[in-house]
Short mmCIF file of C-alpha atoms and ligand atoms in Angstrom, two decimals:
data_model
loop_
_atom_site.label_atom_id
_atom_site.label_comp_id
_atom_site.label_asym_id
_atom_site.label_seq_id
_atom_site.Cartn_x
_atom_site.Cartn_y
_atom_site.Cartn_z
CA MET A 1 -29.46 -92.91 0.58
CA ARG A 2 -25.96 -92.04 1.60
CA ALA A 3 -25.38 -88.68 3.18
CA GLY A 4 -22.45 -87.47 5.18
CA VAL A 5 -20.02 -84.64 5.68
CA VAL A 6 -16.38 -85.12 4.78
CA ARG A 7 -14.07 -84.12 7.61
CA GLU A 8 -10.38 -84.74 8.21
CA GLY A 9 -11.04 -87.96 10.11
CA GLY A 10 -13.48 -89.42 7.51
CA LEU A 11 -17.16 -89.21 6.83
CA ASP A 12 -19.51 -87.96 9.55
CA SER A 13 -23.20 -88.49 9.34
CA LEU A 14 -25.52 -85.55 8.67
CA SER A 15 -28.22 -84.38 11.05
CA PRO A 16 -31.78 -85.03 9.86
CA ASP A 17 -32.39 -81.27 9.70
CA ALA A 18 -29.41 -80.82 7.39
CA VAL A 19 -30.65 -83.69 5.21
CA GLN A 20 -34.09 -82.02 5.02
CA THR A 21 -32.57 -78.70 4.01
CA LEU A 22 -30.46 -80.38 1.34
CA LEU A 23 -33.42 -82.26 -0.03
CA ALA A 24 -35.40 -79.06 -0.28
CA VAL A 25 -32.92 -77.61 -2.79
CA PRO A 26 -34.39 -77.81 -6.33
CA ALA A 27 -32.66 -80.43 -8.48
CA ASP A 28 -32.08 -78.15 -11.48
CA GLY A 29 -28.28 -78.46 -11.67
CA ARG A 30 -27.71 -74.79 -10.69
CA PRO A 31 -25.38 -73.99 -7.81
CA ARG A 32 -26.93 -72.31 -4.76
CA THR A 33 -25.72 -71.07 -1.40
CA ILE A 34 -27.56 -72.49 1.60
CA HIS A 35 -27.10 -72.50 5.34
CA LEU A 36 -26.94 -75.76 7.26
CA ASP A 37 -27.66 -75.13 10.91
CA ASP A 38 -24.74 -76.95 12.52
CA LEU A 39 -22.34 -76.86 9.60
CA GLY A 40 -22.48 -73.27 8.27
CA ASP A 41 -22.74 -71.97 4.67
CA TYR A 42 -22.44 -74.38 1.71
CA ARG A 43 -22.51 -74.04 -2.03
CA VAL A 44 -24.88 -76.80 -3.20
CA LEU A 45 -25.50 -78.44 -6.55
CA VAL A 46 -28.40 -80.88 -6.88
CA ARG A 47 -28.68 -82.99 -9.97
CA GLN A 48 -31.25 -85.60 -10.90
CA ASP A 49 -29.77 -88.35 -13.11
CA ALA A 50 -32.44 -90.91 -14.09
CA ASP A 51 -33.29 -92.47 -10.76
CA ARG A 52 -30.43 -90.96 -8.77
CA LEU A 53 -30.41 -87.68 -6.94
CA GLY A 54 -26.87 -86.39 -6.52
CA ILE A 55 -26.35 -83.58 -4.03
CA THR A 56 -22.91 -82.08 -3.77
CA ALA A 57 -22.25 -79.36 -1.19
CA LEU A 58 -18.94 -77.58 -0.69
CA PRO A 59 -18.28 -75.63 2.52
CA LEU A 60 -17.93 -71.89 2.05
CA HIS A 61 -16.17 -70.93 5.27
CA ASN A 62 -12.69 -71.55 3.81
CA ALA A 63 -13.56 -69.68 0.63
CA GLY A 64 -14.93 -66.78 2.77
CA SER A 65 -11.70 -66.31 4.65
CA LEU A 66 -9.78 -66.61 1.37
CA LEU A 67 -11.95 -63.93 -0.16
CA ARG A 68 -11.42 -61.66 2.88
CA THR A 69 -7.65 -62.08 2.65
CA LEU A 70 -7.84 -61.39 -1.07
CA ALA A 71 -9.88 -58.24 -0.45
CA LEU A 72 -7.43 -57.02 2.20
CA VAL A 73 -4.45 -57.64 -0.06
CA SER A 74 -6.18 -55.84 -2.95
CA LEU A 75 -7.05 -52.92 -0.67
CA GLY A 76 -3.43 -52.71 0.51
CA LEU A 77 -2.23 -52.77 -3.09
CA VAL A 78 -4.73 -50.13 -4.14
CA LEU A 79 -3.64 -47.88 -1.23
CA LEU A 80 0.00 -48.37 -2.13
CA ALA A 81 -0.73 -47.55 -5.76
CA VAL A 82 -2.66 -44.41 -4.78
CA LEU A 83 0.16 -43.29 -2.47
CA ALA A 84 2.75 -43.90 -5.17
CA ALA A 85 0.58 -42.01 -7.69
CA VAL A 86 0.24 -39.06 -5.29
CA LEU A 87 3.99 -38.93 -4.62
CA ILE A 88 4.91 -39.23 -8.27
CA THR A 89 2.35 -36.61 -9.31
CA ARG A 90 3.61 -34.27 -6.62
CA TRP A 91 7.18 -34.68 -7.72
CA VAL A 92 6.26 -34.15 -11.36
CA VAL A 93 4.14 -31.07 -10.55
CA VAL A 94 6.78 -29.51 -8.27
CA ARG A 95 9.41 -30.08 -10.94
CA ALA A 96 7.20 -28.70 -13.66
CA LEU A 97 6.30 -25.63 -11.57
CA GLN A 98 9.85 -24.68 -10.62
CA PRO A 99 10.29 -22.35 -13.60
CA LEU A 100 6.93 -20.76 -12.78
CA HIS A 101 8.16 -20.13 -9.23
CA ARG A 102 11.24 -18.43 -10.61
CA VAL A 103 9.08 -16.27 -12.90
CA SER A 104 6.81 -15.31 -10.01
CA ALA A 105 9.87 -14.52 -7.84
CA THR A 106 10.98 -12.03 -10.49
CA ALA A 107 7.49 -10.48 -10.59
CA THR A 108 7.47 -10.23 -6.78
CA GLN A 109 10.89 -8.57 -6.78
CA VAL A 110 9.68 -5.95 -9.25
CA SER A 111 6.51 -5.33 -7.25
CA THR A 112 8.56 -4.31 -4.21
CA LEU A 113 10.38 -1.56 -6.12
CA ASN A 114 9.40 2.04 -5.57
CA LEU A 115 8.39 3.21 -9.04
CA GLU A 116 6.54 6.33 -8.00
CA HIS A 117 9.19 8.90 -8.69
CA GLY A 118 12.82 9.53 -9.28
CA GLU A 119 15.08 7.67 -11.62
CA VAL A 120 13.70 4.25 -12.16
CA GLN A 121 15.62 1.26 -13.37
CA LEU A 122 14.25 -2.22 -13.76
CA PRO A 123 17.23 -4.53 -14.09
CA GLN A 124 15.15 -7.54 -13.04
CA ARG A 125 14.40 -10.00 -15.84
CA VAL A 126 13.29 -13.61 -16.00
CA ALA A 127 16.33 -15.83 -16.77
CA ALA A 128 16.67 -16.86 -20.42
CA ARG A 129 16.02 -20.57 -19.69
CA ASP A 130 12.60 -19.64 -18.20
CA ALA A 131 11.71 -17.32 -21.05
CA GLU A 132 11.81 -19.74 -23.98
CA PRO A 133 8.46 -19.35 -25.75
CA THR A 134 8.44 -23.12 -26.47
CA SER A 135 6.69 -23.96 -23.17
CA GLU A 136 3.68 -22.38 -21.46
CA VAL A 137 5.78 -21.15 -18.53
CA GLY A 138 8.40 -19.89 -20.97
CA GLN A 139 5.68 -17.84 -22.70
CA VAL A 140 4.73 -16.27 -19.37
CA GLY A 141 8.41 -15.49 -18.65
CA HIS A 142 8.88 -14.08 -22.14
CA ALA A 143 5.76 -11.90 -21.81
CA LEU A 144 6.91 -10.67 -18.37
CA ASN A 145 10.32 -9.70 -19.74
CA HIS A 146 8.66 -7.87 -22.60
CA LEU A 147 6.36 -6.08 -20.14
CA LEU A 148 9.31 -5.08 -17.93
CA THR A 149 11.17 -3.63 -20.90
CA THR A 150 8.11 -1.64 -21.95
CA VAL A 151 7.47 -0.39 -18.41
CA GLU A 152 11.12 0.53 -17.99
CA SER A 153 11.18 2.66 -21.11
CA ALA A 154 7.82 4.25 -20.18
CA LEU A 155 9.15 5.13 -16.72
CA MET A 156 12.33 6.52 -18.21
CA ALA A 157 10.33 8.67 -20.62
CA ARG A 158 8.17 9.89 -17.73
CA GLN A 159 11.24 10.70 -15.66
CA GLN A 160 12.83 12.62 -18.52
CA SER A 161 9.68 14.59 -19.19
CA GLU A 162 9.27 15.34 -15.47
CA SER A 163 12.81 16.62 -15.18
CA ARG A 164 12.32 18.71 -18.32
CA VAL A 165 9.19 20.31 -16.81
CA ARG A 166 10.97 20.85 -13.48
CA ARG A 167 13.96 22.43 -15.17
CA PHE A 168 11.64 24.61 -17.22
CA VAL A 169 9.75 25.81 -14.12
CA ALA A 170 13.00 26.46 -12.27
CA ASP A 171 14.52 28.31 -15.24
CA ALA A 172 11.35 30.26 -15.92
CA SER A 173 11.02 31.33 -12.27
CA HIS A 174 14.65 32.28 -12.21
CA GLU A 175 14.41 34.27 -15.43
CA LEU A 176 11.28 36.06 -14.20
CA ARG A 177 13.08 37.36 -11.13
CA ASN A 178 15.10 40.07 -12.88
CA PRO A 179 12.34 41.79 -14.87
CA LEU A 180 10.12 41.47 -11.81
CA ALA A 181 12.71 43.08 -9.57
CA SER A 182 12.93 45.98 -11.97
CA ILE A 183 9.10 46.38 -12.14
CA ARG A 184 9.02 46.40 -8.34
CA GLY A 185 11.84 48.92 -8.22
CA TRP A 186 10.06 51.27 -10.65
CA ALA A 187 6.75 50.84 -8.86
CA GLU A 188 8.39 51.64 -5.56
CA LEU A 189 9.91 54.79 -7.07
CA THR A 190 6.40 56.12 -7.79
CA ARG A 191 5.31 55.71 -4.15
CA HIS A 192 6.50 59.14 -3.14
CA GLY A 193 4.87 61.26 -5.81
CA ARG A 194 1.56 59.38 -5.94
CA GLU A 195 -0.48 62.07 -4.16
CA ASP A 196 0.26 64.48 -7.06
CA LEU A 197 -1.13 62.03 -9.63
CA PRO A 198 -4.74 61.68 -10.78
CA PRO A 199 -6.50 59.15 -8.46
CA THR A 200 -6.94 56.53 -11.21
CA THR A 201 -3.25 56.60 -12.07
CA ALA A 202 -2.29 56.49 -8.39
CA ARG A 203 -4.60 53.52 -7.88
CA ALA A 204 -3.16 51.76 -10.93
CA LEU A 205 0.39 52.24 -9.63
CA GLU A 206 -0.70 50.96 -6.23
CA ARG A 207 -2.07 47.82 -7.85
CA ILE A 208 1.11 47.35 -9.92
CA ASP A 209 3.08 47.65 -6.70
CA ALA A 210 0.91 45.13 -4.80
CA GLU A 211 0.61 42.64 -7.66
CA SER A 212 4.32 42.72 -8.45
CA ALA A 213 5.01 41.98 -4.76
CA ARG A 214 2.61 39.04 -4.98
CA MET A 215 4.28 37.84 -8.15
CA GLY A 216 7.65 38.10 -6.44
CA VAL A 217 6.46 35.74 -3.70
CA LEU A 218 4.89 33.43 -6.29
CA VAL A 219 8.08 33.22 -8.33
CA ASP A 220 10.21 32.54 -5.24
CA GLU A 221 7.81 29.83 -4.08
CA LEU A 222 7.66 28.22 -7.52
CA LEU A 223 11.43 28.14 -7.68
CA LEU A 224 11.63 26.57 -4.24
CA LEU A 225 9.02 23.92 -5.14
CA ALA A 226 10.83 23.09 -8.39
CA ARG A 227 14.04 22.62 -6.42
CA LEU A 228 12.30 20.47 -3.81
CA ASP A 229 10.79 18.35 -6.59
CA ALA A 230 14.26 17.73 -7.92
CA ASP A 231 14.90 16.01 -4.56
CA GLN A 232 17.41 18.61 -3.57
CA GLU A 233 19.05 17.44 -0.37
CA LEU A 234 18.43 19.60 2.69
CA ASP A 235 21.25 20.41 5.06
CA LEU A 236 19.88 18.69 8.17
CA LYS A 237 21.43 19.45 11.54
CA PRO A 238 20.21 19.79 15.14
CA VAL A 239 18.13 22.95 15.48
CA ASP A 240 16.27 24.20 18.55
CA ALA A 241 12.61 24.03 17.55
CA VAL A 242 11.61 26.18 20.55
CA ALA A 243 13.83 29.11 19.52
CA ALA A 244 12.75 28.77 15.87
CA THR A 245 9.06 28.80 16.90
CA LEU A 246 9.62 31.83 19.10
CA ASP A 247 11.26 33.72 16.20
CA ALA A 248 8.44 32.90 13.81
CA VAL A 249 5.78 33.95 16.32
CA THR A 250 7.62 37.18 17.16
CA ASP A 251 7.63 38.13 13.46
CA ALA A 252 3.99 37.19 12.97
CA ARG A 253 2.98 39.03 16.13
CA ALA A 254 4.74 42.20 14.94
CA SER A 255 2.58 42.32 11.82
CA ALA A 256 -0.66 41.29 13.56
CA PRO A 257 -0.92 43.38 16.73
CA HIS A 258 -4.69 42.80 16.87
CA HIS A 259 -4.35 39.05 17.23
CA GLN A 260 -3.76 37.52 20.63
CA TRP A 261 -0.77 35.20 20.73
CA LEU A 262 -0.50 32.62 23.54
CA LEU A 263 2.75 30.74 23.86
CA ASN A 264 3.22 27.42 25.56
CA LEU A 265 6.90 26.59 25.05
CA PRO A 266 9.18 24.47 27.23
CA ASP A 267 12.08 26.13 29.07
CA GLN A 268 14.52 23.60 27.69
CA PRO A 269 15.52 23.57 24.01
CA VAL A 270 13.96 20.80 21.90
CA GLU A 271 16.52 19.89 19.29
CA VAL A 272 15.16 18.57 16.02
CA MET A 273 16.86 17.47 12.82
CA ALA A 274 16.16 20.28 10.37
CA ASP A 275 17.57 22.75 7.90
CA PRO A 276 17.51 25.98 10.00
CA MET A 277 16.51 28.30 7.13
CA ARG A 278 13.84 25.95 5.86
CA LEU A 279 12.44 25.30 9.33
CA ALA A 280 12.15 29.07 9.85
CA GLN A 281 10.33 29.27 6.51
CA VAL A 282 7.91 26.49 7.47
CA LEU A 283 7.07 28.04 10.84
CA ALA A 284 6.75 31.53 9.34
CA ASN A 285 4.35 30.16 6.76
CA VAL A 286 2.03 28.47 9.25
CA ALA A 287 2.22 31.38 11.71
CA SER A 288 1.52 33.92 8.97
CA ASN A 289 -1.47 31.86 7.82
CA ALA A 290 -2.91 32.04 11.34
CA ARG A 291 -2.57 35.79 11.04
CA LYS A 292 -3.51 36.29 7.37
CA HIS A 293 -6.53 34.05 7.13
CA THR A 294 -8.22 35.01 10.41
CA PRO A 295 -9.91 38.25 11.48
CA PRO A 296 -8.37 40.65 14.03
CA GLY A 297 -9.08 39.57 17.60
CA THR A 298 -8.35 35.91 16.85
CA THR A 299 -6.43 34.02 19.50
CA VAL A 300 -3.49 31.95 18.26
CA GLN A 301 -2.00 29.31 20.54
CA VAL A 302 1.51 28.15 19.82
CA GLU A 303 2.88 25.06 21.50
CA ALA A 304 6.11 23.07 21.19
CA ARG A 305 6.70 19.81 23.00
CA VAL A 306 8.15 16.35 22.79
CA ALA A 307 5.08 14.45 21.61
CA GLU A 308 6.52 10.96 21.95
CA PRO A 309 10.09 9.72 22.38
CA GLY A 310 12.07 10.74 19.34
CA TRP A 311 9.48 13.16 17.97
CA ALA A 312 8.88 16.84 18.64
CA GLU A 313 5.63 18.55 17.74
CA VAL A 314 5.00 22.23 17.10
CA SER A 315 1.33 23.13 16.87
CA ILE A 316 -0.24 26.42 15.88
CA THR A 317 -3.93 26.61 16.75
CA ASP A 318 -6.28 29.50 16.08
CA ASP A 319 -9.93 30.12 16.91
CA GLY A 320 -10.65 31.76 13.55
CA PRO A 321 -13.28 30.72 11.00
CA GLY A 322 -11.36 27.61 9.88
CA VAL A 323 -9.98 26.51 6.54
CA PRO A 324 -12.82 26.87 4.00
CA VAL A 325 -14.57 23.52 3.49
CA GLU A 326 -14.06 23.55 -0.27
CA ILE A 327 -10.26 23.38 0.10
CA ARG A 328 -9.94 21.57 3.44
CA ASP A 329 -9.07 18.21 1.88
CA ARG A 330 -6.51 19.59 -0.54
CA VAL A 331 -5.06 22.47 1.41
CA PHE A 332 -1.54 21.01 1.10
CA GLU A 333 -1.85 20.81 -2.67
CA ARG A 334 -0.36 23.45 -4.94
CA PHE A 335 -2.49 26.52 -5.62
CA ALA A 336 -5.15 25.42 -3.13
CA ARG A 337 -6.55 28.63 -1.72
CA ALA A 338 -9.96 29.95 -0.95
CA ASP A 339 -11.74 32.38 -3.21
CA ALA A 340 -9.15 35.10 -3.91
CA ALA A 341 -11.71 37.76 -2.97
CA ARG A 342 -11.58 36.58 0.63
CA ALA A 343 -7.88 37.25 0.91
CA HIS A 344 -6.84 40.43 2.58
CA ALA A 345 -6.11 42.96 -0.17
CA ASP A 346 -2.51 43.74 0.70
CA GLU A 347 -1.50 40.23 1.70
CA PRO A 348 -0.05 38.25 -1.16
CA SER A 349 -1.83 34.89 -1.31
CA THR A 350 -0.49 32.30 -3.72
CA GLY A 351 -1.89 29.06 -2.38
CA LEU A 352 1.62 27.58 -2.49
CA GLY A 353 2.60 28.19 1.15
CA LEU A 354 1.23 24.99 2.64
CA SER A 355 2.43 22.79 -0.22
CA ILE A 356 5.92 24.15 0.50
CA VAL A 357 5.40 23.48 4.22
CA LYS A 358 4.48 19.89 3.48
CA ALA A 359 7.33 19.34 0.99
CA LEU A 360 9.90 20.84 3.37
CA VAL A 361 8.68 19.04 6.50
CA GLU A 362 8.66 15.72 4.63
CA ALA A 363 12.13 16.40 3.23
CA MET A 364 13.22 16.80 6.87
CA GLY A 365 11.70 13.40 7.67
CA GLY A 366 8.67 14.81 9.47
CA SER A 367 4.97 15.28 8.78
CA VAL A 368 2.28 17.92 8.97
CA ARG A 369 -1.35 17.46 9.98
CA LEU A 370 -4.34 19.74 9.79
CA SER A 371 -7.53 19.60 11.80
CA SER A 372 -9.91 22.42 11.12
CA GLU A 373 -13.45 23.38 12.06
CA PRO A 374 -14.97 26.80 12.63
CA GLY A 375 -13.47 28.10 15.87
CA ARG A 376 -10.51 25.72 15.96
CA THR A 377 -7.86 25.25 13.30
CA GLN A 378 -4.68 23.42 14.15
CA PHE A 379 -1.58 22.79 12.09
CA ALA A 380 0.69 20.28 13.85
CA LEU A 381 4.24 19.77 12.60
CA ARG A 382 6.05 16.66 13.68
CA LEU A 383 9.83 16.59 13.44
CA ARG A 384 12.41 14.01 14.34
CA GLN A 385 14.28 14.83 17.55
CA ALA A 386 18.01 15.24 17.16
CA GLU A 387 18.82 13.32 20.34
CA PRO A 388 15.82 11.45 21.68
CA SER A 389 15.55 11.98 25.43
CA SER A 390 15.65 8.53 26.95
N1 LIG B 1 -5.20 29.26 9.85
C1 LIG B 1 -6.01 29.25 8.79
N2 LIG B 1 -7.31 29.58 8.92
C2 LIG B 1 -8.13 29.59 7.86
N3 LIG B 1 -7.76 29.29 6.59
C3 LIG B 1 -6.48 28.97 6.40
C4 LIG B 1 -5.53 28.93 7.46
N4 LIG B 1 -4.35 28.56 6.96
C5 LIG B 1 -4.53 28.36 5.63
N5 LIG B 1 -5.81 28.61 5.27
C6 LIG B 1 -6.40 28.51 3.94
O1 LIG B 1 -5.55 27.68 3.16
C7 LIG B 1 -5.18 28.34 1.95
C8 LIG B 1 -3.81 27.88 1.54
O2 LIG B 1 -2.82 28.37 2.41
P1 LIG B 1 -1.37 28.59 1.84
O3 LIG B 1 -1.00 27.36 1.07
O4 LIG B 1 -0.48 29.00 2.93
O5 LIG B 1 -1.54 29.74 0.77
P2 LIG B 1 -1.66 31.30 0.99
O6 LIG B 1 -1.39 31.57 2.44
O7 LIG B 1 -0.66 31.85 0.08
O8 LIG B 1 -3.06 31.61 0.59
C9 LIG B 1 -5.29 29.80 2.27
O9 LIG B 1 -5.51 30.54 1.12
C10 LIG B 1 -6.47 29.85 3.22
O10 LIG B 1 -7.67 29.87 2.48
MG1 LIG B 2 0.33 30.88 3.47
#
């Protein structure tokens, strides 16, 4: 038997253990991997030809390192391919989505517009190249353009109908003034001779007198609201809020001698940006409410101060029964007033006063807040200071 291991220098003899291991491999001509203690892993083929046993064993350590290198190279190639695929896909996707970005930019632009009121124009459209219905994105762009056109014409129609209604209310209120003035004039004329009339007739004339006065207020308030709705500009200039408050309270106090009025006003003027006539109207409205909607003996506290830099606050607080719960949440809405029966008989109550207060204060850049519970009702008006004290 001849057994040896081929090395660079020639043939080396095999250890007896290695020979034993090799001889133990079945001679069936099928390749197997075995481990020879001092030589490492070998791929062995044992073949029995007639009386000769041929054992061929090839070392695997070279093949192993080759395989490892091959695996590393493949891994590197796979990683490179993945990276290239990612980059290419990204590029393709970004390119393909560019039109979609432009479409969404148009939609975003439109969403920032104030479409709530006033004249509305929607000049924004998706560019023609992004609105070709031949591609998916183009279909979206096309649909968006169609939607914008529809919305624009709907808004225009709404605006036209709103201005028609506003003009109608303004015209109607204006037209009602003359016949109303003449009814009031005639009713007033009967005041003197009423004691000579039968009681029912006298009572009827009294009611005509009172109701025509109420209607006069209603018509004036409706006209004012219609004008405010038409975004009529107010003539804003510096006005002393302290003096204006004092005037309003003096008037209210004159017609409510049984209320107690407490004033807490600063010695210095507090200049606010306001339309003097309209500010007087606002303050008169809130002050007269504190008088009209509370029983005699109610205490009304009136305060004016600089609430925070740049803002003045006038608050009118009474300890009356409070704004009725059923209208508390919508007291600034038009025609919000408590059950008419509660109103004092000879005090015209229209339910428009506070909606005018709100509209006017907001037109002057300010705000009005109500907090009301039985025993404490406060209306606080906030107005922009003319020259903020630094
Ligand atoms: N200080 C107040 N205390 C209690 N209720 C009030 C007060 N101010 C307003 N209200 C309630 O809010 C309603 C709406 O007020 P307003 O809009 O000024 O209309 P009007 O004074 O013509 O009734 C009033 O009818 C009244 O019921
Ligand atoms: Mg009122």
